[in-house]
Short mmCIF file of C-alpha atoms and ligand atoms in Angstrom, two decimals:
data_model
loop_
_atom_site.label_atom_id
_atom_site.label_comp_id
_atom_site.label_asym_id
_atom_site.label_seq_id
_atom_site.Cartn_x
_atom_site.Cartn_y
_atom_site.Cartn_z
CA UNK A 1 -17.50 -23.52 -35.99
CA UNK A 2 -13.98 -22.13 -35.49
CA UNK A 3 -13.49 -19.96 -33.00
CA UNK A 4 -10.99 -18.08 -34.40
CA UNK A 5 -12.83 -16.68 -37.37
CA UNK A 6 -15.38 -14.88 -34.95
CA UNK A 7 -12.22 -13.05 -33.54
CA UNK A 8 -12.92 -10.25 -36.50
CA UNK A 9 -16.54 -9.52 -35.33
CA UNK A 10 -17.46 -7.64 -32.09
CA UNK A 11 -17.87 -9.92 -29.05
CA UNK A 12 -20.03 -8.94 -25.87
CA UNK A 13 -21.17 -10.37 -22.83
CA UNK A 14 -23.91 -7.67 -22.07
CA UNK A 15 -26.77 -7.37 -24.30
CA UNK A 16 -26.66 -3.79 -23.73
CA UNK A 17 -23.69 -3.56 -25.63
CA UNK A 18 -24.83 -5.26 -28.63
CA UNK A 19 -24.71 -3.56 -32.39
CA UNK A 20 -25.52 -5.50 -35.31
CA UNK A 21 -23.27 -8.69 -36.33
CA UNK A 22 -21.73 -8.74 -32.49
CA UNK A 23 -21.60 -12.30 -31.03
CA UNK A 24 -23.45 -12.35 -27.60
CA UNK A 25 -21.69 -14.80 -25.30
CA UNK A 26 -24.35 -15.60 -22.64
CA UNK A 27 -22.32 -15.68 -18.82
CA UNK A 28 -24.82 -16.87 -15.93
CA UNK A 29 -27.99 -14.43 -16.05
CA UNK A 30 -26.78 -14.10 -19.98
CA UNK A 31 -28.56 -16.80 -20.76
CA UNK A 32 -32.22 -15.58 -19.85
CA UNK A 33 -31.37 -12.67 -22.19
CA UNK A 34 -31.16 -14.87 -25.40
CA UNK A 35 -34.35 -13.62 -27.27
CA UNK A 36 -33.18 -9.83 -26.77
CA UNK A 37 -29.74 -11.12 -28.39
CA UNK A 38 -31.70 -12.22 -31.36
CA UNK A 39 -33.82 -8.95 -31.45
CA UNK A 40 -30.76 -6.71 -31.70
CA UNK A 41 -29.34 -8.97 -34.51
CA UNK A 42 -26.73 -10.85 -32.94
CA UNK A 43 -24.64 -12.17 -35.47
CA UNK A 44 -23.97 -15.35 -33.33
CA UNK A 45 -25.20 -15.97 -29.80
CA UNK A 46 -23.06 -18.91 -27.82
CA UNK A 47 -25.51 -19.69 -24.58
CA UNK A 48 -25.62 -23.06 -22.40
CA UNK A 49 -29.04 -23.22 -22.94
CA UNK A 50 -30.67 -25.02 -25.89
CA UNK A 51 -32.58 -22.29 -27.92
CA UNK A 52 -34.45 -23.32 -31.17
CA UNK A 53 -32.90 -20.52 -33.31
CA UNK A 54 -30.34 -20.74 -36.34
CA UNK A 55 -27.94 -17.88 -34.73
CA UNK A 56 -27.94 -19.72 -31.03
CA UNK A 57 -24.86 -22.00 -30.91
CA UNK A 58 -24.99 -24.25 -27.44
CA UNK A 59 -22.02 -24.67 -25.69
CA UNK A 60 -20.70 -26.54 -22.57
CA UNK A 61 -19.79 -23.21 -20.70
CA UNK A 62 -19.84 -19.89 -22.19
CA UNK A 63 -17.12 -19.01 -19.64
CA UNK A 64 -14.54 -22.01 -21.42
CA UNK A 65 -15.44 -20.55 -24.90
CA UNK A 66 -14.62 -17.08 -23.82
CA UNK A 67 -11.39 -17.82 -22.34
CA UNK A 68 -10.75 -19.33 -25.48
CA UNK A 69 -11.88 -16.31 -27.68
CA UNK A 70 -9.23 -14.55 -25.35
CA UNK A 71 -6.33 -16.60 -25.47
CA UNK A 72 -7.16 -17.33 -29.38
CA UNK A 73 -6.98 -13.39 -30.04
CA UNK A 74 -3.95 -12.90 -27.75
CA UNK A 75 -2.37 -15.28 -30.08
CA UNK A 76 -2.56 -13.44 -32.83
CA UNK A 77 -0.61 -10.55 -31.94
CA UNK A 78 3.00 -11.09 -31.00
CA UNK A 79 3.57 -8.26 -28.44
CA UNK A 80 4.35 -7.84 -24.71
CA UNK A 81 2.48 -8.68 -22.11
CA UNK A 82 3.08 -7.80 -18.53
CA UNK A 83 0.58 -9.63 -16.06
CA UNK A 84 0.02 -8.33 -12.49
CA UNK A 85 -0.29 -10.47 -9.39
CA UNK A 86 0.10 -10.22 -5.62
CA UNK A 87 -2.07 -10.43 -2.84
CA UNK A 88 -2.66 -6.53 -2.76
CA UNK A 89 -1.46 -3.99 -4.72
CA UNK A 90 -2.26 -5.47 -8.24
CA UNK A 91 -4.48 -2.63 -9.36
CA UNK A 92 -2.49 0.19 -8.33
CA UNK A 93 0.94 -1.01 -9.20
CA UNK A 94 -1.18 -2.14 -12.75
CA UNK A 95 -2.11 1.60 -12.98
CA UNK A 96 1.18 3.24 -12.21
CA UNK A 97 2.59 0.88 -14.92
CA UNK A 98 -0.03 2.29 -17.16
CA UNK A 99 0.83 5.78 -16.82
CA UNK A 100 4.89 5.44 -17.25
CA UNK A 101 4.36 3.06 -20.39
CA UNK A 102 1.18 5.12 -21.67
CA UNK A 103 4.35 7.80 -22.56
CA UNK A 104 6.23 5.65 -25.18
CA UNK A 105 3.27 3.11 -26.41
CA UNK A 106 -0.21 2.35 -27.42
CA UNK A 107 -0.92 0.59 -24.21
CA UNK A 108 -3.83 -1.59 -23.32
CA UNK A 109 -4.72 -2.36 -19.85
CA UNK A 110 -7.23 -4.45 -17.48
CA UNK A 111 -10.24 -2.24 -17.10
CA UNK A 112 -10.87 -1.87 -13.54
CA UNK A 113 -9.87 -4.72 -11.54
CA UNK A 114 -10.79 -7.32 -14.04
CA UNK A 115 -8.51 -9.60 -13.26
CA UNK A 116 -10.58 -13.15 -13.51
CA UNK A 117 -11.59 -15.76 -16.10
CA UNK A 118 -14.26 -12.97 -17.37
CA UNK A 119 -12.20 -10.01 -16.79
CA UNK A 120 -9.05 -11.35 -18.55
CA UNK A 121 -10.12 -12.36 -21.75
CA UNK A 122 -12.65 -9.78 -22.18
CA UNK A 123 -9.30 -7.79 -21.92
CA UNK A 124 -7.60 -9.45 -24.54
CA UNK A 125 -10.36 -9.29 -26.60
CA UNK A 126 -9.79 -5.51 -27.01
CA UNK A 127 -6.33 -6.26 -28.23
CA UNK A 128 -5.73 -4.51 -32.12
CA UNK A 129 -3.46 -4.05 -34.77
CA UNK A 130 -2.68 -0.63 -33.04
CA UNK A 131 -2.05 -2.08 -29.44
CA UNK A 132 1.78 -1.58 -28.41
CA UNK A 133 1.77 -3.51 -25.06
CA UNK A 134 -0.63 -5.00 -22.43
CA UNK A 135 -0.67 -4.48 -18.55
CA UNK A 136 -3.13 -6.80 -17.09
CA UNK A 137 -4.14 -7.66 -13.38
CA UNK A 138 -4.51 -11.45 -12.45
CA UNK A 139 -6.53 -12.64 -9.68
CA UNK A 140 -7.17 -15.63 -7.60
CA UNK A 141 -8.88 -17.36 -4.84
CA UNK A 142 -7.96 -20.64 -5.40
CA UNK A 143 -4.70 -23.00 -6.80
CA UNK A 144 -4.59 -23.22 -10.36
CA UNK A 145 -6.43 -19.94 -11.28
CA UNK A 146 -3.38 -17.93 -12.17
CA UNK A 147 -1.69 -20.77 -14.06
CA UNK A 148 -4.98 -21.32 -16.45
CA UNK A 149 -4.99 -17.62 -16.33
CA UNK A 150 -1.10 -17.31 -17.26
CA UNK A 151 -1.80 -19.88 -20.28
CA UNK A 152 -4.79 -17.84 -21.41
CA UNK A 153 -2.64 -14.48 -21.77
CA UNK A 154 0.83 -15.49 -22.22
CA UNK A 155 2.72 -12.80 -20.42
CA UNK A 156 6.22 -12.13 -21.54
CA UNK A 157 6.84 -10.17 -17.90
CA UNK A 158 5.41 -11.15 -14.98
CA UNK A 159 4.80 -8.98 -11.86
CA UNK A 160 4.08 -10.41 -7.91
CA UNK A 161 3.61 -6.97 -5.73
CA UNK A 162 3.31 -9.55 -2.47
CA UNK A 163 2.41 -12.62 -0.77
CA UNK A 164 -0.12 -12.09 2.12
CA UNK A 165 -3.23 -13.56 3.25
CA UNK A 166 -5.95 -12.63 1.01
CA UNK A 167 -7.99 -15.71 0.48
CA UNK A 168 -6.02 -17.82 2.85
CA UNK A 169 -9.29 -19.29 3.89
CA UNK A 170 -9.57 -21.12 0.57
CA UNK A 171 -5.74 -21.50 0.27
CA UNK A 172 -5.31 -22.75 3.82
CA UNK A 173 -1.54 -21.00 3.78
CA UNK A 174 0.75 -18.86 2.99
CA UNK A 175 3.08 -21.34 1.17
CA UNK A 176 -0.10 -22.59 -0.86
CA UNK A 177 -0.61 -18.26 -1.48
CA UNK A 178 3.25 -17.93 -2.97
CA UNK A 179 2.61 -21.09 -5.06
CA UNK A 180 -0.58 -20.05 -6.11
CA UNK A 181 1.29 -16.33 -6.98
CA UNK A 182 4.00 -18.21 -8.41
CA UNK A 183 1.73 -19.85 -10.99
CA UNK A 184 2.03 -16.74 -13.26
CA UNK A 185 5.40 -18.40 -14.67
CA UNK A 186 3.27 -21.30 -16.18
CA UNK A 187 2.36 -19.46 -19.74
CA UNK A 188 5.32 -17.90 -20.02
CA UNK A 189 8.16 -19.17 -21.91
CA UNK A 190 10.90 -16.62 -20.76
CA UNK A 191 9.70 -16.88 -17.02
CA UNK A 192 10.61 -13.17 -16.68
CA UNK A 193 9.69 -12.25 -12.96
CA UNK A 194 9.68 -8.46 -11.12
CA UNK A 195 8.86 -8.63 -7.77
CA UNK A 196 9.19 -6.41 -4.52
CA UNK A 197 12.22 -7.08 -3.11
CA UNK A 198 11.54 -6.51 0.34
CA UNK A 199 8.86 -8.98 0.48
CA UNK A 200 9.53 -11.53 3.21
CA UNK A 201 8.39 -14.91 0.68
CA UNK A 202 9.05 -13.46 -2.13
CA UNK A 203 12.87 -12.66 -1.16
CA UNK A 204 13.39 -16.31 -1.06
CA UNK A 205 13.31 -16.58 -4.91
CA UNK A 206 16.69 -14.78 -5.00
CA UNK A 207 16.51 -12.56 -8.26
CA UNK A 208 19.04 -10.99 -8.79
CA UNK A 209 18.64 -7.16 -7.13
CA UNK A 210 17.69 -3.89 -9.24
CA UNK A 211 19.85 -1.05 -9.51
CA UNK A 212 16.83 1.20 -8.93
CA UNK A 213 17.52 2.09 -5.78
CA UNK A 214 14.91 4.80 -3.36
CA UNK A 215 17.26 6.61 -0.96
CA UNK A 216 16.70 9.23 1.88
CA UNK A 217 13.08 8.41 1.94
CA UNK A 218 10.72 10.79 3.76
CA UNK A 219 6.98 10.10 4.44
CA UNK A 220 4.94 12.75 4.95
CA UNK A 221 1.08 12.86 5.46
CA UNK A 222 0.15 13.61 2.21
CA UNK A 223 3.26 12.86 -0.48
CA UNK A 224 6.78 11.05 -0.01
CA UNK A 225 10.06 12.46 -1.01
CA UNK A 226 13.12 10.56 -1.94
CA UNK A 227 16.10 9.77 -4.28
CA UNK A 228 15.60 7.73 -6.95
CA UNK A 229 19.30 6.17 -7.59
CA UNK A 230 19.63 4.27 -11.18
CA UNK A 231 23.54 3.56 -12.41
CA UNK A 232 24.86 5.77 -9.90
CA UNK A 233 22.59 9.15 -11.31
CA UNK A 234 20.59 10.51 -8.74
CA UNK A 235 16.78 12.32 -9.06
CA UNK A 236 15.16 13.97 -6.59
CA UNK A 237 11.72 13.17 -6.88
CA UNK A 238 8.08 14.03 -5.46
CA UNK A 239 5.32 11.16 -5.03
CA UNK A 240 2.17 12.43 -4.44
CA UNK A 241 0.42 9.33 -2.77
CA UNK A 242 1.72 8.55 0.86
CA UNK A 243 2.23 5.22 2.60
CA UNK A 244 5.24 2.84 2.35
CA UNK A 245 2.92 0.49 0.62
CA UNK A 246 2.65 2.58 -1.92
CA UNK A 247 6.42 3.21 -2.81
CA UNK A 248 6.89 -0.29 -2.91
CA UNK A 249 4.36 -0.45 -5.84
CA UNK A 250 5.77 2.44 -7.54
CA UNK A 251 9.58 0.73 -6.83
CA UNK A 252 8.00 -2.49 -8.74
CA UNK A 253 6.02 -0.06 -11.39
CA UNK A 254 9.28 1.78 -12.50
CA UNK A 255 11.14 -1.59 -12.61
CA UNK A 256 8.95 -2.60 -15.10
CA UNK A 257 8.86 0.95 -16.78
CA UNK A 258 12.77 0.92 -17.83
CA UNK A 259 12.07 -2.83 -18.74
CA UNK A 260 10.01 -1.53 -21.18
CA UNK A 261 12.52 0.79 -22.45
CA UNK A 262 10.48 3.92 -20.72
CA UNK A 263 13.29 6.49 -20.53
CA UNK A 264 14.32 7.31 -16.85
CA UNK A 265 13.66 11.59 -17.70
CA UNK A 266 10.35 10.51 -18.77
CA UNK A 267 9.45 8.55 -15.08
CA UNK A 268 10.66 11.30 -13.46
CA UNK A 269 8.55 13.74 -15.10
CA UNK A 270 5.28 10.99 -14.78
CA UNK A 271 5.36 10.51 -11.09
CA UNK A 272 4.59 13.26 -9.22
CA UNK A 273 1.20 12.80 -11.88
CA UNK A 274 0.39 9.72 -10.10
CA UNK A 275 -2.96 9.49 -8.29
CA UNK A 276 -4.91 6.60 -6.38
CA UNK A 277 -7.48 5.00 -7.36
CA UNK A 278 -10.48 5.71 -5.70
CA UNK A 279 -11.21 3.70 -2.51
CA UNK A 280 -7.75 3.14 -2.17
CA UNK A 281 -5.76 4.96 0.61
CA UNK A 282 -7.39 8.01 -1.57
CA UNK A 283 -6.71 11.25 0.61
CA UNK A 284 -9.88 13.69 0.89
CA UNK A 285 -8.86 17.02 3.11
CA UNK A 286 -10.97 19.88 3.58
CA UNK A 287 -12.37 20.93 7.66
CA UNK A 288 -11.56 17.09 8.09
CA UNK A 289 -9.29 14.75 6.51
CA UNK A 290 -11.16 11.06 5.08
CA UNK A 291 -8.03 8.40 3.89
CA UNK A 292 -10.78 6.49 1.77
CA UNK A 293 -9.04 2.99 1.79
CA UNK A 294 -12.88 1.46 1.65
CA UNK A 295 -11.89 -0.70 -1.78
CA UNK A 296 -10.76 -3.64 -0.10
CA UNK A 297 -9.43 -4.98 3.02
CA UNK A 298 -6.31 -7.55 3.88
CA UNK A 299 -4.28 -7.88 7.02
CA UNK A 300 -1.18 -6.61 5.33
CA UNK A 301 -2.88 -3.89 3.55
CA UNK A 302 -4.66 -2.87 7.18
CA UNK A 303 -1.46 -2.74 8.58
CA UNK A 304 -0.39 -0.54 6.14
CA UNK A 305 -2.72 1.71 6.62
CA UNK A 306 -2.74 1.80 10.44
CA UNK A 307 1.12 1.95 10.56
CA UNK A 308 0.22 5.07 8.43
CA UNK A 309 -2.01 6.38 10.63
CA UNK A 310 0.13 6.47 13.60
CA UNK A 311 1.82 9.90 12.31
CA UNK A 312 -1.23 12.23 13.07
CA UNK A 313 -0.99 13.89 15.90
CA UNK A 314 -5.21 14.76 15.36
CA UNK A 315 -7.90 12.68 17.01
CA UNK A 316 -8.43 9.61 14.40
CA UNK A 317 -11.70 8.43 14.02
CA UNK A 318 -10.93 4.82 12.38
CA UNK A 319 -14.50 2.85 10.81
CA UNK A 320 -13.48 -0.68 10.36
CA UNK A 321 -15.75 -3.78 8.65
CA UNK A 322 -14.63 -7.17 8.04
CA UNK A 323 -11.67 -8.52 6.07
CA UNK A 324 -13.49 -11.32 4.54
CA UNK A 325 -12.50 -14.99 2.75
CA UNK A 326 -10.31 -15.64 6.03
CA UNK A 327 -12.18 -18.59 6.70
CA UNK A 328 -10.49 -20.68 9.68
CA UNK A 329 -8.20 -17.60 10.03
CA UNK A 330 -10.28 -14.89 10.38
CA UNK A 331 -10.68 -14.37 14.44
CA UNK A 332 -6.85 -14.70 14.10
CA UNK A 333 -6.31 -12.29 12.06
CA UNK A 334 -8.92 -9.76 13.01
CA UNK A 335 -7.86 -10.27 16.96
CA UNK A 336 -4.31 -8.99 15.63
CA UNK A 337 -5.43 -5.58 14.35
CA UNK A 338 -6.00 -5.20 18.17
CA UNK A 339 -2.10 -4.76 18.85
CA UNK A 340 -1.87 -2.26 15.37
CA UNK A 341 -4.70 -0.27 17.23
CA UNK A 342 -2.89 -0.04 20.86
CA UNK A 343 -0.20 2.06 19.08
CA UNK A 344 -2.39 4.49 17.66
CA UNK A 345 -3.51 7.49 20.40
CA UNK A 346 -5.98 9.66 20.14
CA UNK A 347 -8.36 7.52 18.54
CA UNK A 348 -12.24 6.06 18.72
CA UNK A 349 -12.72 2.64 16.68
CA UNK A 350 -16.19 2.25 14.54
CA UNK A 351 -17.30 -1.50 13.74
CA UNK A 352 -19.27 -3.18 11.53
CA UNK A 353 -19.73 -7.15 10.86
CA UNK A 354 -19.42 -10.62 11.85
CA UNK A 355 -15.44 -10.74 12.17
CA UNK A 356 -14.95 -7.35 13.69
CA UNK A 357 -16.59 -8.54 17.37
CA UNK A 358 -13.17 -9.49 17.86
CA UNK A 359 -11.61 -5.80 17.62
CA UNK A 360 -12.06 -3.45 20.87
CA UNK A 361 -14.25 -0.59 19.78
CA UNK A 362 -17.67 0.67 19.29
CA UNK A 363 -19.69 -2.31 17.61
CA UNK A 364 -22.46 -1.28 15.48
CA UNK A 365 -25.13 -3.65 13.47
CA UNK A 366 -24.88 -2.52 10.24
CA UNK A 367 -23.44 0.49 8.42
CA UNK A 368 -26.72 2.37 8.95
CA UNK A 369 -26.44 2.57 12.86
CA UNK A 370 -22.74 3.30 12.30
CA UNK A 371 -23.45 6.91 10.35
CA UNK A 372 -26.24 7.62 12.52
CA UNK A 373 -23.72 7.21 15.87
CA UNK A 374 -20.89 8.49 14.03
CA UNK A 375 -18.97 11.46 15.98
CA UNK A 376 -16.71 13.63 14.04
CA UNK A 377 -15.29 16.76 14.79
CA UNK A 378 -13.65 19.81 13.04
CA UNK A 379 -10.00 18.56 12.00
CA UNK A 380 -10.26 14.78 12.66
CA UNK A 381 -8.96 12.26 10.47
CA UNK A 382 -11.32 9.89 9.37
CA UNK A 383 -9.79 6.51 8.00
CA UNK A 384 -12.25 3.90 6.61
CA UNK A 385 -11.36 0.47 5.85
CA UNK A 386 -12.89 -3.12 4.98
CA UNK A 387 -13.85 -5.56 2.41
CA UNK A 388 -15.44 -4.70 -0.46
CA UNK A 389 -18.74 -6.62 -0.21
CA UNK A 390 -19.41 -5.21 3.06
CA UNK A 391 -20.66 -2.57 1.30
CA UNK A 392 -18.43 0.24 4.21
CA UNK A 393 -18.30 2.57 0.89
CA UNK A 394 -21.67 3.44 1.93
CA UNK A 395 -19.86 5.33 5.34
CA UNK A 396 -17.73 7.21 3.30
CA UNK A 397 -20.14 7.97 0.31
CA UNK A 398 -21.81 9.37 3.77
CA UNK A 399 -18.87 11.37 4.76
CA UNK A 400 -17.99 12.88 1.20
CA UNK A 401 -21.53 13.97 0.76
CA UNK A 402 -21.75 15.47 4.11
CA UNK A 403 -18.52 17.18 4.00
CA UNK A 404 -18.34 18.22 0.47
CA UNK A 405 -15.29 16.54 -0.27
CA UNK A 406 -14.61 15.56 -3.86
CA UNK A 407 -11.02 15.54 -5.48
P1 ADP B 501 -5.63 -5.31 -5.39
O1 ADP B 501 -5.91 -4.97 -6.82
O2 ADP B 501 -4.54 -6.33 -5.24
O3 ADP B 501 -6.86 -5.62 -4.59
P2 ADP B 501 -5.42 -2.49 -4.86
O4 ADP B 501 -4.35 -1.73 -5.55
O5 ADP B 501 -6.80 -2.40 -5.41
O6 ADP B 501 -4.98 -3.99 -4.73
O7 ADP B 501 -5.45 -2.06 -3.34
C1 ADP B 501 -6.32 -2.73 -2.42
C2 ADP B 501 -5.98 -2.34 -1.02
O8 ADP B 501 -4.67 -2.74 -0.68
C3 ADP B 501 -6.01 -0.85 -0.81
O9 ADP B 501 -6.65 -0.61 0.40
C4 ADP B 501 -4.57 -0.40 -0.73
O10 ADP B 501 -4.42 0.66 0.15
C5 ADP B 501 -3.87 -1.65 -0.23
N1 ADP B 501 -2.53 -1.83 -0.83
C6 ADP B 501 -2.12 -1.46 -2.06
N2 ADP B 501 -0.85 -1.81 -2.27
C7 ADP B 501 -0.42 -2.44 -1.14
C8 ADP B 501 0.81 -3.03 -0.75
N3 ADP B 501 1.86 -3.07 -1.56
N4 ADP B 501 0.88 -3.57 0.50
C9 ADP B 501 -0.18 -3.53 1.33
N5 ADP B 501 -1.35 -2.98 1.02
C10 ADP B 501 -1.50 -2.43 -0.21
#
């Protein structure tokens, strides 16, 4: 069968989804759903188990063929890619791309965060005659991901927000981390890289600087004011999403924007529009203030945060679980949030999980004994934090609920 000529029909890998003629792709639990495939009139169903049935097509992995489907239908269409990487970062800098190009084009992006061999080409399988331009987020945990990934979806500009230590348990460095970042040049043929600039590894590469420059930068609580600079004209301009993190995503986003021939009036106008995505550093404020940062956790993006932290003046209640896929690393790195804590004052420290025994603070078993301890008063700040399979949403689903706080 050739692939390509199923490119025209609708492809799925949830039977849910399935209208007559689609082509099921069965992915792990897929394949027990087979015989409902067949009773929605699959056109094609391409499982790894054997199945006595003229529409079931066997194949070695489902996951191969799909990543071929994607890179097969990203083929066909000759039109700019930009792929996201970085060690955090990659969804909101992806978003705030979104938005500036989203003025000018027909813009496709990565739904979510999916950013892996499923997520990808499921991606570029949504590509059509009426797409524009594609932002997409790649992801890793080991070597050699982003490079197959780069191959798969071609990009013609490539984006690294950072290099820090997410997943340095399987990477075993930070030098492995950059090369494993760095892999994103390996399907492209003009090797066009944006990075952050200020980035310790990634300053190494010495690319030649941008003449966007941010000047007279003030962080406040809740927005950050500065002057974007860009051949010598100056903007004043409002961001509504605090952090320095953050305005070194929006730095790389913009970058990319003008790349894209996104006119500089039109950026201007787009960013104070910006917003976070939920879970991260998301801002709730009501009788008490919640920074939602429950998404995900990293050492960099922890420090971050805390850094950020350490300009209320109000008590801060701060609920921490584990940053996980540390391995060897992780008492190292959680027994340094320790010395971010000792700067902030006024503060009480909530814990959940295995790795967080090595933070000072009140320990709790699980996130159940955490809300039922949980202290907060009128005008506290409540900052919540950790990775996402620790499941510390559940603390500030809690908190929203109980407080009425919605955006
Ligand atoms: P990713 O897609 O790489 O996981 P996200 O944009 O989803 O990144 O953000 C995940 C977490 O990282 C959030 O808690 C956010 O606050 C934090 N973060 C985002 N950008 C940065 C950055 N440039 N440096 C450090 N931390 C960041």
């Amino acid at each position: 069968m050739e692939i390509k000529k199923l490119l025209s029909s609708h492809i799925t890998t949830n039977t849910k989804e399935i209208k007559k003629n689609s082509i099921f792709i069965a992915i792990n639990k897929g394949n027990d759903y087979i015989k409902e495939a067949i009773e929605k009139k699959a056109k094609y169903i391409i499982s790894e188990k054997k199945y006595n049935h003229k529409k079931v097509i066997t194949v070695k992995s489902t996951k191969e063929f799909l990543s071929k489907l994607g890179q097969e239908k990203r083929n066909l269409y000759n039109i700019p890619v930009i792929a996201v990487t970085g060690s955090c970062g990659k969804t909101t800098t992806k978003e705030f791309i979104y938005e500036f190009l989203k003025t000018k084009y027909n813009v496709l992006k990565s739904i979510k965060n999916y950013n892996n061999h499923l997520g990808v080409p499921l991606t570029l399988l949504n590509i059509n005659e009426n797409t524009d331009i594609a932002v997409l987020e790649l992801g890793m945990n080991h070597l050699k991901e982003i490079a197959s990934l780069s191959k798969m979806c071609k990009p013609t500009c490539a984006v690294i927000t950072n290099i820090g230590t997410a997943h340095i348990g399987n990477l075993g460095s930070k030098k492995n981390i950059f090369k494993a970042k760095m892999e994103i040049l390996e399907g492209m043929t003009n090797k066009f890289l944006i990075i952050n600039e200020q980035d310790k590894y990634l300053k190494k590469l010495k690319l030649k600087k941008s003449n966007l420059k941010f000047k007279k930068i003030k962080y406040y609580k809740t927005k950050t004011k500065f002057i974007l600079e860009l051949k010598k004209i100056k903007y004043s301009v409002i961001f509504n999403i605090p952090g320095k993190h953050m305005l070194k995503n929006l730095h790389i986003a913009i970058k990319v924007a003008i790349h894209h021939g996104i006119e500089i009036e039109s950026i201007i106008k787009t960013i104070p529009q910006l917003k976070n995505e939920d879970g991260r550093f998301k801002i709730f404020k009501k009788e008490i203030t919640l920074i939602d940062d429950c998404y995900n956790s990293s050492y960099e993006a922890l420090k971050e945060s805390l850094k950020y932290l350490k300009t209320y003046k109000e008590k801060k209640v701060i609920i921490l679980s584990d940053m996980l896929e540390l391995g060897k690393f992780s008492k190292q790195y959680h027994h340094k949030i320790n010395r971010l804590l000792k700067k902030i004052t006024n503060k009480e420290v909530y814990l959940t999980g295995e790795y967080t025994k090595y933070i000072k603070g009140k320990h709790f078993k699980n996130n159940e004994e955490l809300i039922k301890n949980l202290k907060i008063n009128k005008n506290d700040i409540i900052f919540i934090k950790g990775s996402n399979s620790t499941n510390i949403k559940q603390v500030s689903e809690h908190i929203k609920q109980k407080y009425n706080l919605t955006t």
